[in-house]
Short mmCIF file of C-alpha atoms and ligand atoms in Angstrom, two decimals:
data_model
loop_
_atom_site.label_atom_id
_atom_site.label_comp_id
_atom_site.label_asym_id
_atom_site.label_seq_id
_atom_site.Cartn_x
_atom_site.Cartn_y
_atom_site.Cartn_z
CA MET A 1 128.28 148.40 -12.75
CA GLU A 2 125.62 146.45 -11.33
CA VAL A 3 123.63 148.81 -9.38
CA ARG A 4 122.29 148.11 -5.86
CA THR A 5 120.50 150.27 -3.51
CA ARG A 6 119.13 149.63 -0.35
CA PHE A 7 116.24 150.79 2.03
CA ALA A 8 117.57 150.39 5.05
CA PRO A 9 114.23 151.17 8.36
CA SER A 10 114.86 151.24 11.65
CA PRO A 11 112.77 149.28 13.48
CA THR A 12 111.13 152.56 16.07
CA GLY A 13 107.48 152.62 14.83
CA TYR A 14 105.31 152.48 11.77
CA MET A 15 105.79 153.21 8.43
CA HIS A 16 106.23 156.90 7.78
CA LEU A 17 104.89 157.96 4.34
CA GLY A 18 108.30 159.36 3.85
CA ASN A 19 110.39 156.47 4.58
CA LEU A 20 107.55 154.62 2.15
CA ARG A 21 108.77 156.73 -0.34
CA SER A 22 113.14 156.46 -0.44
CA ALA A 23 111.36 152.61 0.06
CA LEU A 24 109.43 152.92 -3.30
CA TYR A 25 112.25 155.28 -4.37
CA THR A 26 115.28 152.56 -3.71
CA TYR A 27 113.08 150.21 -5.64
CA LEU A 28 112.18 151.15 -8.63
CA PHE A 29 116.05 153.12 -9.30
CA ALA A 30 117.39 149.64 -8.38
CA LYS A 31 114.58 148.05 -10.51
CA HIS A 32 114.52 149.49 -13.76
CA GLU A 33 118.51 149.01 -14.31
CA GLY A 34 118.50 145.79 -13.20
CA GLY A 35 120.13 145.74 -9.95
CA LYS A 36 119.96 144.75 -6.45
CA PHE A 37 117.11 146.10 -4.20
CA ILE A 38 118.86 145.50 -0.57
CA LEU A 39 116.61 145.78 2.90
CA ARG A 40 118.67 146.40 5.62
CA LEU A 41 117.29 147.00 10.07
CA GLU A 42 119.34 149.62 11.08
CA ASP A 43 118.17 148.46 14.86
CA THR A 44 122.26 149.11 17.10
CA ASP A 45 119.68 152.69 18.68
CA GLN A 46 117.88 150.01 20.88
CA ASN A 47 116.77 152.74 22.63
CA ARG A 48 114.55 153.41 20.32
CA TYR A 49 114.00 150.23 18.91
CA VAL A 50 109.37 149.05 19.04
CA GLU A 51 108.02 145.97 19.61
CA GLY A 52 106.85 144.56 16.84
CA ALA A 53 107.75 147.26 13.80
CA VAL A 54 109.68 144.50 12.29
CA ASP A 55 106.88 143.04 11.17
CA VAL A 56 106.01 146.26 10.07
CA ILE A 57 108.40 147.23 7.43
CA TYR A 58 108.27 143.17 5.92
CA ARG A 59 104.08 143.80 5.75
CA THR A 60 104.53 146.93 4.25
CA LEU A 61 106.88 146.09 2.05
CA SER A 62 105.40 143.46 1.11
CA ASP A 63 101.77 145.01 1.38
CA ILE A 64 103.15 147.97 -1.23
CA GLY A 65 104.68 144.62 -3.33
CA LEU A 66 108.24 145.90 -2.85
CA LYS A 67 110.20 142.67 -2.78
CA TRP A 68 113.89 142.71 -1.94
CA ASP A 69 117.00 140.60 -2.85
CA GLU A 70 118.43 140.32 0.02
CA GLY A 71 116.95 141.28 3.40
CA PRO A 72 117.25 139.41 7.27
CA ASP A 73 114.90 136.84 6.28
CA LYS A 74 116.67 136.35 2.69
CA GLY A 75 119.82 136.14 2.88
CA GLY A 76 122.12 136.90 1.05
CA GLN A 77 125.96 136.62 0.21
CA TYR A 78 126.79 139.78 1.94
CA GLY A 79 124.75 138.89 4.88
CA PRO A 80 123.48 139.19 8.19
CA TYR A 81 120.87 142.06 7.20
CA ILE A 82 120.79 143.44 10.93
CA GLN A 83 122.87 146.08 12.42
CA SER A 84 123.05 143.73 15.37
CA GLU A 85 123.88 140.71 14.68
CA ARG A 86 126.56 142.96 12.20
CA LYS A 87 128.01 143.55 15.55
CA ASP A 88 131.47 142.33 15.38
CA MET A 89 132.04 143.69 12.19
CA TYR A 90 132.83 147.52 13.61
CA LEU A 91 135.41 147.84 15.67
CA PRO A 92 138.12 146.03 13.47
CA TYR A 93 137.32 148.93 11.34
CA ALA A 94 137.70 151.39 14.23
CA GLN A 95 140.32 150.31 16.03
CA GLU A 96 141.57 150.19 12.11
CA LEU A 97 141.18 154.21 11.94
CA VAL A 98 142.85 154.37 15.02
CA LYS A 99 145.70 153.13 14.09
CA ALA A 100 145.47 155.60 10.46
CA GLY A 101 145.22 158.82 13.53
CA LYS A 102 141.70 158.86 12.09
CA ALA A 103 140.05 157.44 15.17
CA TYR A 104 140.09 157.59 18.49
CA TYR A 105 139.92 156.04 22.40
CA CYS A 106 137.64 158.36 24.34
CA PHE A 107 137.15 157.72 28.25
CA CYS A 108 135.31 160.76 28.46
CA THR A 109 132.02 159.98 30.79
CA LYS A 110 129.11 161.19 30.29
CA GLU A 111 129.04 163.81 33.37
CA GLU A 112 132.78 164.92 32.43
CA LEU A 113 131.29 165.67 28.85
CA GLU A 114 128.08 167.75 30.86
CA VAL A 115 130.43 169.38 32.85
CA ARG A 116 132.16 170.77 30.20
CA ARG A 117 128.94 171.08 27.97
CA ALA A 118 127.70 173.92 30.67
CA GLU A 119 130.38 175.84 30.76
CA ALA A 120 130.39 176.07 26.56
CA GLU A 121 127.14 176.33 26.97
CA ALA A 122 127.77 179.79 29.28
CA LYS A 123 130.38 181.55 27.52
CA GLY A 124 127.55 181.08 24.44
CA GLU A 125 129.52 178.60 22.52
CA THR A 126 127.76 175.13 20.85
CA PHE A 127 129.59 171.93 22.90
CA LYS A 128 131.46 170.61 20.35
CA TYR A 129 133.64 167.04 21.66
CA ASP A 130 137.07 169.08 22.47
CA LYS A 131 139.77 165.91 21.19
CA HIS A 132 140.71 165.67 25.14
CA CYS A 133 141.15 162.37 25.00
CA LEU A 134 143.15 162.59 21.38
CA ASN A 135 146.23 162.28 22.61
CA LEU A 136 146.40 160.19 25.48
CA PRO A 137 150.19 157.68 25.56
CA GLN A 138 149.78 154.07 24.03
CA GLU A 139 150.18 153.08 27.69
CA GLU A 140 147.58 154.68 28.92
CA ILE A 141 144.36 154.04 26.50
CA GLN A 142 145.45 150.21 27.09
CA ARG A 143 145.63 150.19 30.73
CA ARG A 144 141.76 151.93 30.94
CA ILE A 145 140.76 148.97 29.07
CA ALA A 146 142.80 146.88 30.79
CA ASN A 147 141.42 148.26 34.23
CA GLY A 148 137.50 147.39 32.20
CA GLU A 149 137.20 151.08 31.59
CA SER A 150 134.17 152.24 30.20
CA TYR A 151 135.14 153.63 26.30
CA VAL A 152 133.92 155.10 23.30
CA ILE A 153 135.46 155.44 19.90
CA ARG A 154 135.44 158.62 18.11
CA GLN A 155 136.22 160.14 13.98
CA ASN A 156 139.24 162.54 14.66
CA VAL A 157 137.70 165.25 11.73
CA PRO A 158 140.76 167.44 11.51
CA LEU A 159 140.79 170.53 12.94
CA THR A 160 140.61 172.74 9.50
CA GLY A 161 139.66 172.33 6.07
CA GLU A 162 136.50 171.02 4.56
CA ALA A 163 134.33 168.04 3.90
CA SER A 164 132.26 167.61 0.96
CA PHE A 165 130.12 164.92 -0.99
CA ASP A 166 128.18 165.61 -4.37
CA ASP A 167 124.43 164.64 -3.65
CA VAL A 168 122.43 163.77 -7.13
CA ILE A 169 119.53 166.77 -6.27
CA TYR A 170 121.06 169.04 -3.72
CA GLY A 171 124.31 169.23 -5.67
CA HIS A 172 127.74 169.66 -4.39
CA ILE A 173 127.67 169.73 -0.28
CA LYS A 174 130.31 171.34 1.65
CA VAL A 175 130.79 172.21 5.39
CA ASP A 176 134.04 173.41 7.23
CA CYS A 177 135.37 171.22 9.18
CA SER A 178 135.99 173.53 11.82
CA GLU A 179 132.61 173.26 12.39
CA LEU A 180 132.03 169.15 12.46
CA ASP A 181 132.24 167.61 16.28
CA ASP A 182 134.11 164.33 16.90
CA MET A 183 131.48 161.97 16.06
CA ILE A 184 131.03 158.62 18.40
CA LEU A 185 131.77 155.37 16.01
CA ILE A 186 131.56 152.72 18.83
CA LYS A 187 129.75 153.26 21.99
CA ALA A 188 130.03 152.33 25.36
CA ASP A 189 128.21 149.64 24.58
CA GLY A 190 130.70 147.91 22.05
CA MET A 191 128.38 149.09 19.70
CA PRO A 192 128.22 151.40 16.43
CA THR A 193 126.88 154.90 15.82
CA TYR A 194 124.44 154.19 12.93
CA ASN A 195 126.15 157.30 11.53
CA PHE A 196 129.63 154.54 11.89
CA ALA A 197 127.23 151.05 10.32
CA ASN A 198 125.82 152.94 7.55
CA VAL A 199 129.36 153.52 6.14
CA ILE A 200 130.45 150.73 7.11
CA ASP A 201 127.17 148.03 6.09
CA ASP A 202 127.09 150.36 2.79
CA HIS A 203 130.25 149.96 1.50
CA THR A 204 130.72 145.99 2.67
CA MET A 205 127.37 145.82 1.17
CA GLY A 206 128.68 146.74 -2.23
CA ILE A 207 125.95 149.28 -1.68
CA THR A 208 126.26 151.71 -5.63
CA HIS A 209 123.54 154.36 -4.84
CA VAL A 210 122.08 155.97 -0.70
CA MET A 211 118.84 156.85 -1.69
CA ARG A 212 117.01 158.73 1.50
CA GLY A 213 115.54 161.70 3.52
CA ASN A 214 117.49 165.07 4.05
CA GLU A 215 118.23 164.48 7.16
CA TYR A 216 121.38 163.19 6.81
CA LEU A 217 121.95 165.69 4.28
CA ALA A 218 124.08 167.37 6.82
CA SER A 219 125.87 164.32 8.16
CA THR A 220 127.30 163.31 4.49
CA PRO A 221 130.32 164.52 4.41
CA LYS A 222 131.85 163.27 8.11
CA TYR A 223 130.78 159.66 6.16
CA ASN A 224 132.57 160.85 3.41
CA LEU A 225 135.64 161.28 5.53
CA LEU A 226 135.12 158.57 6.81
CA TYR A 227 135.02 156.72 2.94
CA GLU A 228 138.46 158.94 2.18
CA ALA A 229 140.13 157.94 5.64
CA PHE A 230 139.15 154.08 4.37
CA GLY A 231 140.35 154.85 0.98
CA TRP A 232 136.68 153.42 -0.59
CA GLU A 233 135.35 154.50 -3.29
CA LYS A 234 131.68 156.62 -3.07
CA PRO A 235 128.39 156.10 -3.25
CA VAL A 236 126.17 157.93 -5.12
CA TYR A 237 123.80 159.51 -3.14
CA ILE A 238 120.24 161.46 -3.46
CA HIS A 239 118.36 163.03 -0.52
CA LEU A 240 115.23 163.55 -1.03
CA THR A 241 113.73 166.28 -0.08
CA ASN A 242 110.93 166.91 2.92
CA ILE A 243 106.96 165.74 1.96
CA MET A 244 105.12 168.37 3.93
CA ARG A 245 101.72 169.09 5.61
CA ASP A 246 101.51 172.71 4.11
CA ALA A 247 104.56 175.25 3.26
CA THR A 248 105.77 175.69 5.87
CA HIS A 249 105.42 172.23 7.87
CA LYS A 250 106.78 168.57 7.42
CA LEU A 251 104.64 165.59 7.19
CA SER A 252 104.95 165.04 10.86
CA LYS A 253 103.81 162.13 12.79
CA ARG A 254 102.12 163.76 16.20
CA ASP A 255 99.34 164.90 13.09
CA GLY A 256 98.10 161.19 13.03
CA ASP A 257 98.21 161.19 9.11
CA ALA A 258 101.61 160.06 7.84
CA TYR A 259 101.73 157.08 8.42
CA TYR A 260 100.84 154.24 6.20
CA GLU A 261 98.95 152.59 8.23
CA ASP A 262 97.01 155.79 8.88
CA TYR A 263 95.56 155.77 5.38
CA ILE A 264 95.15 151.80 5.26
CA ALA A 265 92.89 151.94 8.48
CA LYS A 266 91.23 155.15 6.74
CA GLY A 267 90.30 152.52 4.43
CA TYR A 268 92.55 154.20 1.27
CA ILE A 269 93.71 151.23 -0.49
CA ARG A 270 97.78 150.73 -1.08
CA GLU A 271 97.56 151.28 -5.28
CA ALA A 272 96.28 154.40 -4.64
CA ILE A 273 98.55 155.51 -2.23
CA VAL A 274 101.70 153.62 -3.59
CA ASN A 275 100.55 155.90 -7.01
CA TYR A 276 100.44 159.00 -5.08
CA VAL A 277 103.41 159.22 -3.30
CA SER A 278 105.88 158.14 -6.18
CA LEU A 279 104.40 161.36 -7.40
CA LEU A 280 105.57 163.36 -4.74
CA GLY A 281 108.93 164.35 -5.26
CA TRP A 282 109.39 162.68 -8.98
CA ASN A 283 107.51 163.27 -12.12
CA PRO A 284 107.63 161.10 -15.26
CA GLY A 285 107.25 164.01 -17.62
CA ASP A 286 104.89 164.10 -19.79
CA GLU A 287 100.67 164.30 -18.09
CA ARG A 288 100.93 160.79 -16.71
CA GLU A 289 99.11 160.77 -13.07
CA PHE A 290 98.00 156.74 -13.18
CA PHE A 291 100.60 154.51 -12.82
CA THR A 292 100.70 150.34 -11.71
CA LEU A 293 103.64 149.72 -9.41
CA ASP A 294 105.06 148.29 -12.84
CA GLU A 295 104.48 151.00 -14.58
CA LEU A 296 106.17 153.31 -12.65
CA THR A 297 109.56 150.76 -12.55
CA GLN A 298 109.86 151.74 -16.49
CA ALA A 299 109.12 155.32 -16.40
CA PHE A 300 111.50 155.50 -13.03
CA SER A 301 114.52 157.95 -13.20
CA LEU A 302 116.21 160.32 -11.47
CA GLY A 303 116.45 162.80 -13.37
CA GLY A 304 112.27 163.34 -12.89
CA LEU A 305 113.17 163.39 -9.20
CA SER A 306 112.14 166.95 -7.30
CA LYS A 307 114.32 169.52 -5.84
CA SER A 308 111.83 171.54 -4.44
CA PRO A 309 109.44 169.96 -1.18
CA ALA A 310 106.63 168.01 -2.45
CA ILE A 311 103.02 169.21 -0.44
CA PHE A 312 100.74 166.16 0.44
CA ASP A 313 97.54 167.03 -0.09
CA VAL A 314 95.38 164.72 1.68
CA ASN A 315 92.53 165.62 -1.16
CA LYS A 316 94.17 164.74 -3.86
CA LEU A 317 94.92 161.53 -2.68
CA THR A 318 91.09 160.64 -2.29
CA TRP A 319 90.82 161.54 -5.58
CA MET A 320 92.85 159.49 -6.67
CA ASN A 321 91.19 156.64 -3.98
CA ALA A 322 88.22 156.77 -5.69
CA GLU A 323 89.70 156.57 -9.19
CA TYR A 324 90.87 153.59 -8.46
CA ILE A 325 87.45 152.76 -6.93
CA ARG A 326 85.64 153.47 -10.02
CA MET A 327 88.19 150.83 -12.61
CA MET A 328 87.15 147.32 -9.49
CA ASN A 329 85.34 145.40 -10.82
CA GLU A 330 82.00 143.98 -8.90
CA GLN A 331 84.74 141.33 -6.81
CA GLU A 332 87.17 143.32 -6.33
CA PHE A 333 86.16 145.83 -4.70
CA THR A 334 83.58 143.30 -2.50
CA ALA A 335 86.79 141.90 -1.50
CA HIS A 336 87.70 145.31 0.15
CA ALA A 337 84.67 146.37 1.42
CA LYS A 338 83.31 143.22 3.02
CA ALA A 339 85.43 144.14 6.52
CA TYR A 340 83.36 148.03 5.99
CA TYR A 341 79.89 146.03 5.32
CA ARG A 342 80.78 143.91 8.65
CA GLN A 343 81.40 146.69 11.02
CA ALA A 344 77.60 148.38 9.90
CA GLY A 345 75.70 145.08 10.11
CA VAL A 346 74.19 145.25 5.80
CA ASP A 347 77.10 142.07 5.42
CA ALA A 348 73.93 139.88 4.78
CA MET A 349 72.33 141.91 2.44
CA ASP A 350 73.18 141.46 -2.16
CA SER A 351 76.27 142.36 -2.41
CA SER A 352 75.68 143.53 -6.35
CA VAL A 353 73.40 145.60 -5.15
CA LEU A 354 75.02 147.42 -3.35
CA TRP A 355 78.42 146.64 -5.45
CA ARG A 356 76.16 148.80 -7.85
CA ILE A 357 75.13 151.66 -6.00
CA LEU A 358 78.49 152.07 -4.05
CA GLN A 359 80.49 151.71 -5.88
CA PRO A 360 80.19 155.23 -7.72
CA ARG A 361 80.54 157.17 -5.15
CA VAL A 362 82.67 155.57 -1.98
CA GLU A 363 85.67 157.98 -2.35
CA ILE A 364 87.51 155.93 0.46
CA PHE A 365 86.24 152.45 1.42
CA SER A 366 85.71 153.85 5.14
CA GLN A 367 82.63 156.10 4.15
CA ILE A 368 80.81 153.14 3.83
CA PRO A 369 79.33 152.71 6.92
CA ASP A 370 77.47 156.42 6.87
CA MET A 371 76.29 155.99 3.68
CA VAL A 372 74.63 152.75 4.28
CA ASP A 373 73.65 153.14 8.15
CA PHE A 374 69.63 153.89 6.98
CA LEU A 375 69.44 150.75 5.83
CA VAL A 376 70.70 148.91 9.49
CA ASN A 377 69.11 151.41 12.01
CA LEU A 378 65.92 153.94 9.79
CA PRO A 379 66.75 156.83 11.02
CA ASP A 380 64.33 158.91 12.98
CA TYR A 381 62.75 161.35 10.25
CA GLU A 382 61.11 164.40 10.06
CA LEU A 383 57.50 164.47 8.51
CA GLU A 384 58.57 167.45 6.64
CA LEU A 385 61.01 165.23 3.96
CA TYR A 386 57.56 164.00 2.24
CA THR A 387 57.47 167.30 0.55
CA ASN A 388 59.12 167.38 -2.24
CA LYS A 389 59.05 170.29 -5.21
CA LYS A 390 60.32 168.51 -7.76
CA SER A 391 59.14 166.13 -7.67
CA LYS A 392 55.46 167.27 -6.41
CA THR A 393 54.79 165.40 -3.27
CA ASP A 394 53.62 166.73 0.39
CA SER A 395 52.24 165.16 3.66
CA GLU A 396 48.64 164.43 1.26
CA VAL A 397 50.63 162.96 -2.03
CA SER A 398 52.58 160.40 -0.16
CA LYS A 399 50.51 159.53 2.28
CA ASN A 400 47.75 158.39 -0.84
CA VAL A 401 51.12 157.16 -2.73
CA LEU A 402 51.78 155.09 -0.03
CA LYS A 403 48.67 153.69 0.15
CA MET A 404 48.30 152.74 -2.89
CA VAL A 405 52.09 150.94 -3.32
CA ILE A 406 51.59 148.60 -0.26
CA PRO A 407 48.89 146.53 -1.65
CA LEU A 408 50.74 146.97 -4.50
CA LEU A 409 54.34 145.14 -3.56
CA GLU A 410 52.57 142.73 -0.76
CA GLN A 411 51.55 140.65 -3.57
CA LEU A 412 54.55 140.76 -4.87
CA PRO A 413 55.15 136.71 -5.88
CA GLN A 414 59.21 137.55 -5.95
CA TRP A 415 60.95 139.91 -4.45
CA ASP A 416 62.80 140.82 -7.66
CA GLU A 417 64.04 144.22 -8.24
CA THR A 418 63.06 144.40 -12.17
CA LEU A 419 59.54 143.43 -11.47
CA ILE A 420 59.55 145.91 -7.85
CA HIS A 421 60.67 148.44 -11.01
CA ASP A 422 57.62 147.75 -13.43
CA ARG A 423 55.12 147.74 -10.67
CA LEU A 424 55.70 150.40 -9.65
CA LEU A 425 56.57 152.31 -13.20
CA GLY A 426 53.01 150.22 -13.92
CA LEU A 427 51.02 152.07 -11.30
CA ALA A 428 52.79 155.59 -11.66
CA ALA A 429 51.40 155.65 -15.12
CA GLU A 430 48.56 154.17 -14.36
CA LYS A 431 47.55 157.23 -11.90
CA GLU A 432 49.06 159.58 -14.95
CA MET A 433 51.21 160.45 -12.42
CA LYS A 434 55.28 161.42 -12.34
CA ASN A 435 57.61 158.24 -11.34
CA GLY A 436 59.48 160.95 -9.18
CA THR A 437 55.64 161.87 -7.66
CA LEU A 438 55.47 157.76 -7.11
CA LEU A 439 59.43 156.73 -5.55
CA TRP A 440 59.80 160.20 -3.58
CA PRO A 441 57.76 158.73 -0.56
CA VAL A 442 58.83 155.04 -1.15
CA ARG A 443 61.78 156.01 -0.45
CA ILE A 444 61.46 158.48 2.53
CA ALA A 445 59.57 155.80 3.87
CA MET A 446 62.47 153.29 3.96
CA ALA A 447 65.00 155.37 3.78
CA GLY A 448 64.71 158.63 6.27
CA LYS A 449 66.29 160.43 4.05
CA THR A 450 67.01 162.65 1.34
CA VAL A 451 70.07 161.00 -0.34
CA THR A 452 70.74 157.43 -0.17
CA PRO A 453 73.17 155.45 -2.69
CA GLY A 454 70.63 153.80 -5.07
CA GLY A 455 67.10 154.11 -5.49
CA ALA A 456 63.95 153.53 -4.09
CA MET A 457 64.22 149.22 -6.04
CA GLU A 458 67.29 148.81 -5.31
CA ILE A 459 66.68 150.38 -1.80
CA ALA A 460 64.27 147.03 -1.53
CA VAL A 461 65.71 144.95 -2.70
CA LEU A 462 68.63 145.26 0.10
CA LEU A 463 66.04 146.30 2.75
CA GLY A 464 64.42 142.19 1.32
CA LYS A 465 60.92 142.35 1.29
CA ASP A 466 59.65 142.16 5.56
CA GLU A 467 61.38 145.15 6.02
CA THR A 468 60.30 147.55 3.56
CA MET A 469 57.11 146.27 4.25
CA ARG A 470 57.30 147.41 7.94
CA ARG A 471 58.58 150.99 7.34
CA LEU A 472 56.73 151.62 4.16
CA LYS A 473 53.77 150.76 6.43
CA LEU A 474 55.17 152.91 9.62
CA GLY A 475 55.38 155.38 7.17
CA LEU A 476 51.87 155.92 5.98
CA GLU A 477 51.46 155.32 9.57
CA ARG A 478 52.93 158.56 10.80
CA LEU A 479 51.96 160.55 7.80
CA GLU A 480 48.25 158.96 8.76
CA ASN A 481 48.67 160.12 12.92
CA GLU A 482 50.34 163.98 11.71
N1 LIG B 501 118.20 153.69 9.33
C1 LIG B 501 118.06 155.51 8.90
C2 LIG B 501 116.95 155.70 9.55
O1 LIG B 501 115.65 155.20 9.59
C3 LIG B 501 118.07 155.38 7.28
C4 LIG B 501 118.91 156.47 7.15
C5 LIG B 501 120.08 155.73 5.67
O2 LIG B 501 118.69 155.30 4.72
O3 LIG B 501 121.07 155.49 5.92
O4 LIG B 501 116.24 157.02 8.88
#
């Protein structure tokens, strides 16, 4: 039997990392098994629909390389793949259930339900639909429908017995039917609820394995009653454990750190995000930590899925991101860094030198502007910075060094890193000075700070001759006026 999995997001906003992980595992499992990965958009809840969210779904999946075999834009023999376009398919299934006594028409209005809910709550009971409309005579139902009365169709959950299902991760899950509500299958607007549509769609699309977040764990017994009512074969269920911020809190939508886009905006790279997220709740069974999507596909198995919640550790993600950056060549690094160079105003500077000084230090790309800001704006630095024990420098030494260095660099025939290097070190040798004693004041004058990516020669090349000379002279002038 061919494995068919689906990712079934609702277009309600950005992509939560939990959803991204569901999509990823769903894809990996299908591809590992040589099966099909299907994209289905669940947009039956028009109130939650967010403009542009469909594009976010397409963009994010494409961005991370999850190619769907069938989907809204792609077609396939089980289409359409957007629930609102399948609207007319659901009612006949609901009517079939009505005929079999497994569902019924309900005309109770919102107001009536509110009154009954309030009554129940006053008695300290949780309100459950009371099957008020279960036994309406056939003629009355037809008359009220013909009169245009608003109605829904509800599932007729047995009053006794239990509903259950087997989950790959959570094992056998069962609930007493007496605890279950007669959930709405078809809403007053004619749309199916998610609860009904997911069952009809998974069955009619030939889905063999349903993988999704564990917030559906509690409803799945009810879905199984529907499968049983139709006499359909059930899919294999895999409900994924939560991604947690810490031991007690879920990675929540409110904290600004739950969405894929948050991390992209912060300068994380998608391969690192995917790699890290893949390991939140799954392990390959060996010590490996770094995986491309192809390697994940090969390694993935349901047996590696974890039974306990995964803790999202942003430091670990940052570490992994840095490791990915270290593996980049100049071209790859520059392609990622460009936008940040532009933001910092260093995009006209020598990108090879920028690469050389930044690649070993950057952990996430958004750190770049702060790291290179000194190249554009010389900080308003304290003259104390010229004093450094290790380099054996103080204001006096620094003044003398700058006095010698300025004419030396001024006379250089070209502004070339090797040449600058050779001349500066040549001068140190000639004056029998430690290299550090000579380079420290030069670097302070050029950068206005003690810690910089890159050393004096690299900074000189990036600044160019004019700006370097201006800063060196300014440094000297300030030391002289001290
Ligand atoms: N549309 C549901 C959601 O976005 C998907 C649930 C499922 O995969 O069955 O949460």
